[in-house]
Coordinates of C-alpha atoms and ligand atoms in Angstrom, one line a residue:
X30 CA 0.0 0.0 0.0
X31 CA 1.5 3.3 -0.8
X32 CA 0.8 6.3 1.7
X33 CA -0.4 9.3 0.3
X34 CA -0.9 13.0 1.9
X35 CA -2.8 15.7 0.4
X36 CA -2.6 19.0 2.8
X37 CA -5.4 20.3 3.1
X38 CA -5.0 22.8 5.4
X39 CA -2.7 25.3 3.2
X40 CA -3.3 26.1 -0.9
X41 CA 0.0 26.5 -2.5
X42 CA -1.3 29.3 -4.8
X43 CA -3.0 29.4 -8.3
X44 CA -2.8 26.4 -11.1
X45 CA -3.2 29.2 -14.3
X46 CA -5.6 28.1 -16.6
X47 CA -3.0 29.1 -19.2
X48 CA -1.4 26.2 -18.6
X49 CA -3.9 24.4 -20.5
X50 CA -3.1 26.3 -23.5
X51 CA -2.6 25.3 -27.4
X52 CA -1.0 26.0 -30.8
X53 CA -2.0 26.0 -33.7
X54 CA 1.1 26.6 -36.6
X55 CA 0.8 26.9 -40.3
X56 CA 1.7 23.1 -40.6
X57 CA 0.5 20.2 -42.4
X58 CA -3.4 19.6 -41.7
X59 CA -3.6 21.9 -38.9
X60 CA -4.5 24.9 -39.8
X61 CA -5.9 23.8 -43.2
X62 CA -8.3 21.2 -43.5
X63 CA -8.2 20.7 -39.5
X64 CA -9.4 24.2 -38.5
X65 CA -10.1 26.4 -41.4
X66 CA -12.0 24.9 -44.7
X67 CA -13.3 27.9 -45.8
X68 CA -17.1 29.0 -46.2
X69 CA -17.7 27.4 -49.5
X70 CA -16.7 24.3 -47.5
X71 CA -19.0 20.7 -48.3
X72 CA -17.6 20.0 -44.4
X73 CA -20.2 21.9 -41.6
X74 CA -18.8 24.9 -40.9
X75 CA -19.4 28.6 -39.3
X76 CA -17.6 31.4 -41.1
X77 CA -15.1 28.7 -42.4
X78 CA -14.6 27.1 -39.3
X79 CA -15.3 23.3 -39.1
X80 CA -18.2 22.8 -36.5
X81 CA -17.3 19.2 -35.3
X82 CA -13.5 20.9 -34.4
X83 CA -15.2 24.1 -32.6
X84 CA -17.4 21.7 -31.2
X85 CA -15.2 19.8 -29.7
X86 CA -12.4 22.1 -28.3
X87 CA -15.1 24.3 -26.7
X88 CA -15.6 21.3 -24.2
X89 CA -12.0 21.8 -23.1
X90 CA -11.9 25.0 -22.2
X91 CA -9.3 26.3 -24.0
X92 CA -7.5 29.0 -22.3
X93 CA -5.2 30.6 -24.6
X94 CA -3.9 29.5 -28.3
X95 CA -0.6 30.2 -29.6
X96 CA -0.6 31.0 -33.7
X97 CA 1.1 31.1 -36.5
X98 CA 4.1 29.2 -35.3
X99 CA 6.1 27.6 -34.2
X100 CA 9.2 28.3 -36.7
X101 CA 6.4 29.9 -39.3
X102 CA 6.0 32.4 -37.1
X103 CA 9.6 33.5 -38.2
X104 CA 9.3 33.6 -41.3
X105 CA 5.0 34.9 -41.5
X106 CA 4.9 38.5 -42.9
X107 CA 0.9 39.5 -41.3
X108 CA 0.3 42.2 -44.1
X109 CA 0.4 38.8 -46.6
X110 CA -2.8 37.4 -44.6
X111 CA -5.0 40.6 -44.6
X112 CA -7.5 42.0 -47.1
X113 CA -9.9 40.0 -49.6
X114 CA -8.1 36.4 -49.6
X115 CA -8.1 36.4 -53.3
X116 CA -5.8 39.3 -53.4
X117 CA -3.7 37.7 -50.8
X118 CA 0.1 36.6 -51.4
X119 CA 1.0 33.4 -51.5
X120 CA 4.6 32.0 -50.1
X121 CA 6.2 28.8 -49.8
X122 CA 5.9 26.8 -46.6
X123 CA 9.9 26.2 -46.5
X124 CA 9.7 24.8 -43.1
X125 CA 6.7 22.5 -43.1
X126 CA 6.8 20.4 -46.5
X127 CA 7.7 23.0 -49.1
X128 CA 4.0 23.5 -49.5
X129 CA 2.1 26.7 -51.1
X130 CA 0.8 29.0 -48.5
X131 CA -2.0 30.8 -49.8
X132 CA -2.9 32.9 -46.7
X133 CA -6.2 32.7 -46.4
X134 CA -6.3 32.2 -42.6
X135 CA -4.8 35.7 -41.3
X136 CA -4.4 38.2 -38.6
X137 CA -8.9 38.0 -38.9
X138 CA -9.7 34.7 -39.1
X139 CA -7.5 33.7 -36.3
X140 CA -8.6 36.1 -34.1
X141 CA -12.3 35.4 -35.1
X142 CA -11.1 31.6 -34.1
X143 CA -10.6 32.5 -31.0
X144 CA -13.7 34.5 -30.2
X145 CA -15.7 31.4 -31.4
X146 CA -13.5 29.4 -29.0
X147 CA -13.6 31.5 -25.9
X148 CA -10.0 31.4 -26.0
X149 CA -7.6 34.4 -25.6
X150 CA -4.7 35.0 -28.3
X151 CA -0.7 34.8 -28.3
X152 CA 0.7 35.8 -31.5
X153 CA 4.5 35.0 -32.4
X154 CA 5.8 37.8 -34.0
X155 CA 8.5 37.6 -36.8
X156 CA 12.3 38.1 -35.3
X157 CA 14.0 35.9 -37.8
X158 CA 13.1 37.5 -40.7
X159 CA 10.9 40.6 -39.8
X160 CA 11.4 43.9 -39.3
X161 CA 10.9 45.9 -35.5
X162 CA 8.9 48.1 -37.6
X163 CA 6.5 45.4 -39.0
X164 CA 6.0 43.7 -35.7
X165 CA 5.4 47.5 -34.0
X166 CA 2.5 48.3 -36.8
X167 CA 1.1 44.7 -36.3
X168 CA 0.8 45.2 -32.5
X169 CA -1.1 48.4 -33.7
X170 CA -2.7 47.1 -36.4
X171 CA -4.7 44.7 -34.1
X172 CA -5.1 47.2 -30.6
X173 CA -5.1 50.7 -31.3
X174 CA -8.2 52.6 -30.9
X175 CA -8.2 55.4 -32.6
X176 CA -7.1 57.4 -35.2
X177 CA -3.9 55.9 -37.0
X178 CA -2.5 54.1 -39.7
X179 CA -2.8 50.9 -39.3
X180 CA -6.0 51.4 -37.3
X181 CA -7.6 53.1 -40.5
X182 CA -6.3 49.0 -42.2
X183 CA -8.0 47.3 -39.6
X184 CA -11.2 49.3 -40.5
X185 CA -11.3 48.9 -44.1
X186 CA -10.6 45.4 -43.8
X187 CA -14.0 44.9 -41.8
X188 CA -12.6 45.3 -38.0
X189 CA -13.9 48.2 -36.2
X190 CA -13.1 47.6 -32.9
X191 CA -9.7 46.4 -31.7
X192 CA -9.0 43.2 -30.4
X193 CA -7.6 42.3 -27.4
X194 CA -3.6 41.4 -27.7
X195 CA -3.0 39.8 -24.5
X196 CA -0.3 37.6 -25.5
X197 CA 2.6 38.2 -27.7
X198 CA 5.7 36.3 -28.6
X199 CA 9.4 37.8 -29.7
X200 CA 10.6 35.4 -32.2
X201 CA 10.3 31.7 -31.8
X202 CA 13.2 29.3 -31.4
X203 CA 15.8 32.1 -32.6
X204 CA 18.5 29.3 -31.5
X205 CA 17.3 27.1 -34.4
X206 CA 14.7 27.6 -37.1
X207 CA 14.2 31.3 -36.1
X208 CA 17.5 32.3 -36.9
X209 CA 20.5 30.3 -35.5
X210 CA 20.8 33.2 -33.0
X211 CA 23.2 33.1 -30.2
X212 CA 22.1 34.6 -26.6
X213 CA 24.0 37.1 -26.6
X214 CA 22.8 38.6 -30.1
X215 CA 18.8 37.3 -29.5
X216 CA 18.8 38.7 -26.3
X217 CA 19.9 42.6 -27.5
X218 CA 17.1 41.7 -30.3
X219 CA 14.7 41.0 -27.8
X220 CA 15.2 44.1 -26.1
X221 CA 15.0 46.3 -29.3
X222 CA 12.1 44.5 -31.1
X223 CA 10.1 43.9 -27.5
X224 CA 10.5 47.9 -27.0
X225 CA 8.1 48.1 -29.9
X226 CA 5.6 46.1 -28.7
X227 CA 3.3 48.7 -27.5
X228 CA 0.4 48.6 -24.9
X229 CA -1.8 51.0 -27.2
X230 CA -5.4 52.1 -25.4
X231 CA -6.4 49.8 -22.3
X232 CA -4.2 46.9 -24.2
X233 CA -1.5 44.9 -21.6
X234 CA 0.6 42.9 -23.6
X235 CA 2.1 40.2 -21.8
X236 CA 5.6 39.7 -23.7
X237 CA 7.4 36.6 -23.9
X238 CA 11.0 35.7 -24.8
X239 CA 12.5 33.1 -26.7
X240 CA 13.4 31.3 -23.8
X241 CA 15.9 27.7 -24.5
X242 CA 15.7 24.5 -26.2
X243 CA 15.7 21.5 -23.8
X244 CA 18.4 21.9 -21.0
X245 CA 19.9 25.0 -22.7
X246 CA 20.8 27.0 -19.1
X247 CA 23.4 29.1 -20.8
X248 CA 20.8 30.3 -23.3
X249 CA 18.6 30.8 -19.8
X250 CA 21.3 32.8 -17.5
X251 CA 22.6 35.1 -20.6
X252 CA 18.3 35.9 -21.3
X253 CA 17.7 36.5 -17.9
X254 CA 20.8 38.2 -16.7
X255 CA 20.7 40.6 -20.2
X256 CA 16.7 41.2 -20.1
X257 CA 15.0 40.1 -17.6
X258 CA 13.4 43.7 -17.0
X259 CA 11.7 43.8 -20.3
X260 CA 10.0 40.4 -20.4
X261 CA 6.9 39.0 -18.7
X262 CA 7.9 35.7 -19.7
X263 CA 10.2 33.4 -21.1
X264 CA 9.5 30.3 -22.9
X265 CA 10.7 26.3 -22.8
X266 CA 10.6 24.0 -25.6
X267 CA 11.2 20.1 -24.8
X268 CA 9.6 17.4 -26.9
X269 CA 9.4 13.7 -25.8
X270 CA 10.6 11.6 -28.5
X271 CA 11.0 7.6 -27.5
X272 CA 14.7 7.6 -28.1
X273 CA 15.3 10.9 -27.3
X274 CA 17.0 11.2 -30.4
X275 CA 16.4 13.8 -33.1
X276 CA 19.2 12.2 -35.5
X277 CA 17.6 9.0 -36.2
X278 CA 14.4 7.1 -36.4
X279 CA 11.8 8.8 -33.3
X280 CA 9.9 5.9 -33.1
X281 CA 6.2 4.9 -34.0
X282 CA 3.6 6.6 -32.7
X283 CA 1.3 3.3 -32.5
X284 CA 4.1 -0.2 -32.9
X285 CA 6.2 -0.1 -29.7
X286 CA 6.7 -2.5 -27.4
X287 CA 7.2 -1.8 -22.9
X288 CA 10.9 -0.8 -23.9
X289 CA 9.9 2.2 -25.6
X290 CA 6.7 2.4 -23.7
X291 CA 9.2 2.7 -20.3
X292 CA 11.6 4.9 -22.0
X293 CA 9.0 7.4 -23.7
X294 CA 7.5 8.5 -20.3
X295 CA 11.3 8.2 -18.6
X296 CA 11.7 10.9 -21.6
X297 CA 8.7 12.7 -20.7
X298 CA 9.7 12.8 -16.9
X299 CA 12.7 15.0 -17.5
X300 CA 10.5 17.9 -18.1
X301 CA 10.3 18.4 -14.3
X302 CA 14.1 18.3 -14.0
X303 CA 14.1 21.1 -16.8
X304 CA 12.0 23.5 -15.0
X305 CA 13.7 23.3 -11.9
X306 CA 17.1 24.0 -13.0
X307 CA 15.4 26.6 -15.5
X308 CA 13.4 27.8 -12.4
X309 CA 16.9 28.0 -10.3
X310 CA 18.6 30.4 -13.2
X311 CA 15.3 32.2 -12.9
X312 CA 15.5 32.8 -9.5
X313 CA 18.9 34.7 -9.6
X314 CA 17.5 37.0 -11.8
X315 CA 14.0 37.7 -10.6
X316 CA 13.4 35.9 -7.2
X317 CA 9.7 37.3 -6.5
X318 CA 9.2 35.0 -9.3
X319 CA 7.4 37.7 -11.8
X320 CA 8.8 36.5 -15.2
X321 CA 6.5 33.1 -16.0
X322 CA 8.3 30.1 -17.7
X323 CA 5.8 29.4 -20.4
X324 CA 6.4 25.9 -21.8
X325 CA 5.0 26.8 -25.1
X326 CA 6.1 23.7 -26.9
X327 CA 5.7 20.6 -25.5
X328 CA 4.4 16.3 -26.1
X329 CA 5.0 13.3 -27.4
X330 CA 6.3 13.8 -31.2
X331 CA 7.2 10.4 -33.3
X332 CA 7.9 9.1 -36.5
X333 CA 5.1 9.9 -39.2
X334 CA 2.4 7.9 -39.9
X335 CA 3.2 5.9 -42.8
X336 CA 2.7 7.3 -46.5
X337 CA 2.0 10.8 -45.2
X338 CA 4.1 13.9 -45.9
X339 CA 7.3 14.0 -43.7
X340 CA 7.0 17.6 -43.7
X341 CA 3.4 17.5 -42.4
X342 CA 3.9 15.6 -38.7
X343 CA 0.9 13.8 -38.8
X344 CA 1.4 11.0 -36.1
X345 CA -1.4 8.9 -34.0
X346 CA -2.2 9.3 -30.4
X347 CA -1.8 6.3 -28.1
X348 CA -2.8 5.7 -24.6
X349 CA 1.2 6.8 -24.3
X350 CA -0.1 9.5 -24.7
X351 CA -2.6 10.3 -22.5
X352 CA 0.5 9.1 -20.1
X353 CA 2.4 11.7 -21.3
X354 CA -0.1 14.7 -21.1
X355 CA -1.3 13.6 -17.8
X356 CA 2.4 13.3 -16.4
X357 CA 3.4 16.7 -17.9
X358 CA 0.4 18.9 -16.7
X359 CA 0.8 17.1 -12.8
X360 CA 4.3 18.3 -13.4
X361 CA 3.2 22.0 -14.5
X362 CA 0.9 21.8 -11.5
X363 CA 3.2 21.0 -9.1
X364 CA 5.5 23.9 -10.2
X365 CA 2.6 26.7 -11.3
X366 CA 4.4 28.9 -9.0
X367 CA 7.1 29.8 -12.1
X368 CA 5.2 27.8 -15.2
X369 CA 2.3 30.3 -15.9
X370 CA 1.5 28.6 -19.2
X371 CA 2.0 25.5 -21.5
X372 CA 0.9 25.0 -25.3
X373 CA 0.9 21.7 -26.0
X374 CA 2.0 20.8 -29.9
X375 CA -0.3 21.0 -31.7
X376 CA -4.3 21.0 -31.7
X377 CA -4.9 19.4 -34.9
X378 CA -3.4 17.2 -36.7
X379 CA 0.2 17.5 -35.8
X380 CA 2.1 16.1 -33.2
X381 CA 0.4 15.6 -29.8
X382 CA -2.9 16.6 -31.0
X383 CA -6.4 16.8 -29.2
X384 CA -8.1 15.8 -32.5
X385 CA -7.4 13.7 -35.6
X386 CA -9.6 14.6 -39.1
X387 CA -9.7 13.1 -42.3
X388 CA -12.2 14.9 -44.5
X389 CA -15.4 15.5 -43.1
X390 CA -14.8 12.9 -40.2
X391 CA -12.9 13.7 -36.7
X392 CA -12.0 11.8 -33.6
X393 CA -11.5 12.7 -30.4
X394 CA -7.8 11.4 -29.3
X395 CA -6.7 9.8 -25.3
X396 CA -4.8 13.3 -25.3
X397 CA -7.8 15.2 -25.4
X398 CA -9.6 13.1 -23.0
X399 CA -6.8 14.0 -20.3
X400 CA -7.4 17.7 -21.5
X401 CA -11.3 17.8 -20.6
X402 CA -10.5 15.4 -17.3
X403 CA -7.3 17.9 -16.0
X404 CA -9.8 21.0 -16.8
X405 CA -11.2 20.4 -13.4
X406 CA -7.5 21.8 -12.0
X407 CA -7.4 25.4 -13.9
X408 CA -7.2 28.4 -12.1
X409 CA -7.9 26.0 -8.8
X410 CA -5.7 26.7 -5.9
X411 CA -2.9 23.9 -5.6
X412 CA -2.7 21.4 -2.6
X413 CA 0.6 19.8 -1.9
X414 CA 0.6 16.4 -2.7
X415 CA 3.5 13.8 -0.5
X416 CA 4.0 10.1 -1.3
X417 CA 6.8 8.1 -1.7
X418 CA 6.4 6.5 -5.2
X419 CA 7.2 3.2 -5.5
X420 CA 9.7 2.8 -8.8
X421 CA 9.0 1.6 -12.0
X422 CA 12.0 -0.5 -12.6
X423 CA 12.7 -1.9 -15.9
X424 CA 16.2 -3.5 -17.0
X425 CA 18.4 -1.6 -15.2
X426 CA 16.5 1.2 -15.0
X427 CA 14.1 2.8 -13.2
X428 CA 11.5 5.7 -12.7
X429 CA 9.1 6.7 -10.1
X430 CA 5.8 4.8 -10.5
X431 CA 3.5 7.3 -10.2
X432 CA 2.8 10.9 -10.7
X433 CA -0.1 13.2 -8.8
X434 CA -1.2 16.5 -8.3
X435 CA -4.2 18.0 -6.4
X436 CA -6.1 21.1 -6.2
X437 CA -9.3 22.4 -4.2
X438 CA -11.3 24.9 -6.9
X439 CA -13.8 27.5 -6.0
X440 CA -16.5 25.8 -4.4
X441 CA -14.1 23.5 -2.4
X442 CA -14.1 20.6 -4.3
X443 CA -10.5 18.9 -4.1
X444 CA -9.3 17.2 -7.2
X445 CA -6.2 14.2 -7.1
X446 CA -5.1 13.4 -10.7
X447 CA -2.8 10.6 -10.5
X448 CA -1.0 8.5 -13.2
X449 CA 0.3 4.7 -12.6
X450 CA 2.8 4.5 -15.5
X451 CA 3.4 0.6 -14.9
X452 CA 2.7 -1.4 -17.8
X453 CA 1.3 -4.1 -15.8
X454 CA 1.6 -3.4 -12.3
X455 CA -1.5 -2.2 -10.2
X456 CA -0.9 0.5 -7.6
X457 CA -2.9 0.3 -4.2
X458 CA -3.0 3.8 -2.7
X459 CA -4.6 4.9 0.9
X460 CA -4.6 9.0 0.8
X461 CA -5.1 11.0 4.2
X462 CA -6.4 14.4 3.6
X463 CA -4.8 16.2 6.0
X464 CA -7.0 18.9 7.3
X465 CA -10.1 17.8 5.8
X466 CA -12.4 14.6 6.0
X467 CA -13.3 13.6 2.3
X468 CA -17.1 11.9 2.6
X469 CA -17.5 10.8 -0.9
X470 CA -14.9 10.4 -4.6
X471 CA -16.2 10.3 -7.6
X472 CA -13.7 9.9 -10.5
X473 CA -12.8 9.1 -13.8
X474 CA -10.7 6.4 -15.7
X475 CA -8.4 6.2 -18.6
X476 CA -7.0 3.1 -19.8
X477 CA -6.6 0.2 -21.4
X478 CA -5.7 -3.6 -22.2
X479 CA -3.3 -2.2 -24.9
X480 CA -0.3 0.2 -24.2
X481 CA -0.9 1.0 -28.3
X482 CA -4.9 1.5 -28.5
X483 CA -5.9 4.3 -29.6
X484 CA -8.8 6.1 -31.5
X485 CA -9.4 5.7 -35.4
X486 CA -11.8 7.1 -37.5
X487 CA -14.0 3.7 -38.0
X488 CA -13.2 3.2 -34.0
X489 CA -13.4 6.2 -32.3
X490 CA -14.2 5.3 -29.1
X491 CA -11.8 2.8 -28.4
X492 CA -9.7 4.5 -25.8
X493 CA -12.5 6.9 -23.6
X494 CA -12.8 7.4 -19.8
X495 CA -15.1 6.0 -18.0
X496 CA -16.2 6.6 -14.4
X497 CA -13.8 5.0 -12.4
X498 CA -15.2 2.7 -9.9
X499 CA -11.7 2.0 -8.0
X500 CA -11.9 4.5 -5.5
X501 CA -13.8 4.9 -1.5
X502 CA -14.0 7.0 1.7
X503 CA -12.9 4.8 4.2
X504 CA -13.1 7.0 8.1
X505 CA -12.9 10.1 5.9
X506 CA -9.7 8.9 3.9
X507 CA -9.0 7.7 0.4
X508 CA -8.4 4.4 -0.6
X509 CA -7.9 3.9 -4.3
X510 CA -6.7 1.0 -6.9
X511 CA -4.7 2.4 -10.0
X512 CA -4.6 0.1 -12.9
X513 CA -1.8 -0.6 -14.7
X514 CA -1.3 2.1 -17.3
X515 CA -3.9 4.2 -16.2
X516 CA -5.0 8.2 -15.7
X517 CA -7.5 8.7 -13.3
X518 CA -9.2 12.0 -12.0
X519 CA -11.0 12.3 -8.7
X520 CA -13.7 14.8 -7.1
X521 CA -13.6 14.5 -3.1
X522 CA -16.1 16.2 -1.5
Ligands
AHR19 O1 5.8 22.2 -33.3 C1 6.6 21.9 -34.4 C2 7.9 22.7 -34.4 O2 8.7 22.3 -33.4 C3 7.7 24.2 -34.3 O3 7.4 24.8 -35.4 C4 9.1 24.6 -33.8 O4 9.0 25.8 -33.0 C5 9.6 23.4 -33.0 O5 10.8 23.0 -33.4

């Protein structure tokens, strides 16, 4: 029996919604065909938009989508995606399959996306190959309110009113893709280009840096030490690939076996070791903790699925997965005192996505099931979870068994999410709420038979919670029965 404390008696401060945030790049099907297919569209659609995908991502709650990219982002010019879309220019996708981008979803239509969603906006801007006075007059273009020119644009291209610009990225992944930069030289760019990035009207834009790839802490220090002042937030990009290995083959998203099973969520663990030695470089510099690390690229990504465009990253989405984005969101929770957002990669249709469409048809993936249980968590006020985890040993390695996080949200409902990553081992848990006498747990259940199941379009409900009958109050504490491979949610009450 494992022993298991949740404090009760003291919150440990908010779980941002934002950390259930998204992206959506110009890339592959996402965009196109996933999101946008145009009015004319034989697919059900509003202005465009398909209805089964706003359908569906309404349920989660979306709290904040991250657009165009991603390493687009770096090389998008906006005034390309404005006006009548049959007067719009059209560039070469160099990054994502050498495909024609004819710009027809713009600066409008994804703001208009996210008012349909409920969701707020963070634009990257263009540092690679942009100008400071492009990015300024974009900023303006979308929040001024008044008389200017790039207010007078907005107008004439059917926008009266401003939009709200709560979000905005410098650059993306200017060590890579976004321009090979060093520190030293991004982080003067960041302090020029950023200075343009006005708060027109009653606009606050919250203005994140490129922050560093993976364990990158020189990239972290030179940002921090050089910059700090001038950014609300700096961003983290780690992927879990099954070998950890960007050379060669990832792996496949759907044929592995319990080696790479084991070694995909040992991959996916290390995203807690990132953000505290991240966090302790951030500390240095700003130790009240008012710059956010914002994981804005993160899950599982894999070899492509077989006889699709390389350049496209469409993969499948396994009960590994679910693993995966229940781990990493237990790990933002447990830190949500420096991680003030996460976008998961992507929405649609690439990488870790929530769903999966092939022409007029969509499925819901295990991914998105861990979205709409975790939603329980945002904004809730965090309660320290203690255990001793029993390992998960394979070979000659090994990695805790278990991950958790708990909250209490507004009406004093405490949430436990836990994950048992053991392929076959069961985990019995007895959990003392310390400070408070649970009465009755409901919850919910994620698994499977198969590590590999997962949702397709003739079977789309083969991997779907269920209410999760493993769990009792016994004298006012928790006794609960994992199942190998599992994600389970709780409401005690
Ligand atoms: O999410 C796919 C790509 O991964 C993004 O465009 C880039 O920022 C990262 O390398």
């Amino acid at each position: 029996m494992i022993n298991m404390q949740i404090d009760t008696k003291q919150t440990k401060g908010t779980i941002s919604r934002y950390i259930y945030g998204q992206f959506a790049e110009h890339l592959g099907r996402c965009v196109y065909e996933g999101i946008w297919v145009g009015e004319d569209s034989p697919i059900p659609n509003t202005e465009g938009y398909r209805n089964d995908v706003l359908e569906a991502l309404r349920k989660i709650n979306i709290p904040v989508l991250r657009w165009p990219g991603g390493c687009f982002a770096d090389e998008y010019h906006w005034m390309d995606g404005i006006g009548p879309r049959s007067r719009r220019a059209r560039m070469i996708n160099t990054h994502w399959g050498g495909v024609e981008e004819n710009n027809h979803f713009g600066t409008h239509e994804f703001l208009r996306l996210c008012e349909l969603l409920d969701t707020e906006p963070y634009i990257s801007g263009n540092v690679g190959s942009g100008t400071v006075r492009e990015m300024q007059q974009w900023v303006e273009y979308m929040t001024f309110d008044g008389e200017s020119p790039m207010a007078a644009m907005r107008k004439e291209n059917g926008r009266e009113q401003p939009w709200k610009l709560p979000f905005f990225g410098v650059g993306n992944e200017n060590w890579g893709c976004g321009g090979n930069m060093r520190p030293e030289y991004y982080a003067d760019l960041y302090r020029h280009y950023s200075t343009y990035v006005r708060n027109y009207g009653g606009n606050r834009v919250y203005k994140i840096a490129c922050g560093p790839n993976t364990a990158d802490y020189h990239w972290t220090e030179v940002l921090m030490r050089e910059a700090a002042g001038l950014m609300d937030g700096l961003s983290l990009h780690y992927y879990t690939l099954p070998t950890g290995n960007w050379a060669g083959n990832k792996g496949s998203a759907t044929e592995f076996g319990i080696d790479e099973w084991f070694s995909t969520l040992k991959n996916t663990q290390y995203m807690e070791e990132l953000i505290v030695k991240h966090s302790r470089i951030m500390d240095k510099y700003d130790p009240e903790g008012r710059v956010g690390l914002i994981v804005d690229e993160w899950g599982g990504w894999y070899d492509v699925e077989p006889g699709t465009n390389p350049g496209f990253l469409y993969q499948q989405n396994t009960l590994r997965d679910a693993l995966i984005a229940g781990i990493n969101l237990n790990i933002f929770h447990n830190y949500s005192q420096r991680v003030k957002m996460a976008n998961i990669a992507q929405v649609v249709n690439v990488l870790q996505a929530m769903v999966l469409t092939e022409g007029d048809r969509m499925l819901l993936t295990p991914t998105y099931h861990v979205f709409d249980m975790f939603k329980v968590h945002q904004d809730a006020e965090r309660l320290e979870v203690s255990f001793e985890s029993p390992d998960y040993k394979h070979g000659a390695e090994k990695i805790p068994q278990l991950s958790a996080s708990a909250s209490v949200d507004a009406v004093g409902v405490i949430h436990l999410s836990v994950c048992n990553l053991h392929h076959a081992e069961t985990a019995s848990i007895r959990c003392c709420l310390n400070g408070a006498e649970g009465k009755q747990v409901t919850g919910s259940l994620l698994t499977h038979s198969s590590l590999n199941a997962h949702n397709t379009f003739g079977n789309p409900d083969e991997v779907a919670p269920v209410p999760f009958t493993g769990a009792r109050m016994e004298a006012g504490e928790l006794v609960l029965k994992l199942p190998p491979a599992s994600v389970v949610v709780l409401s005690i009450v």
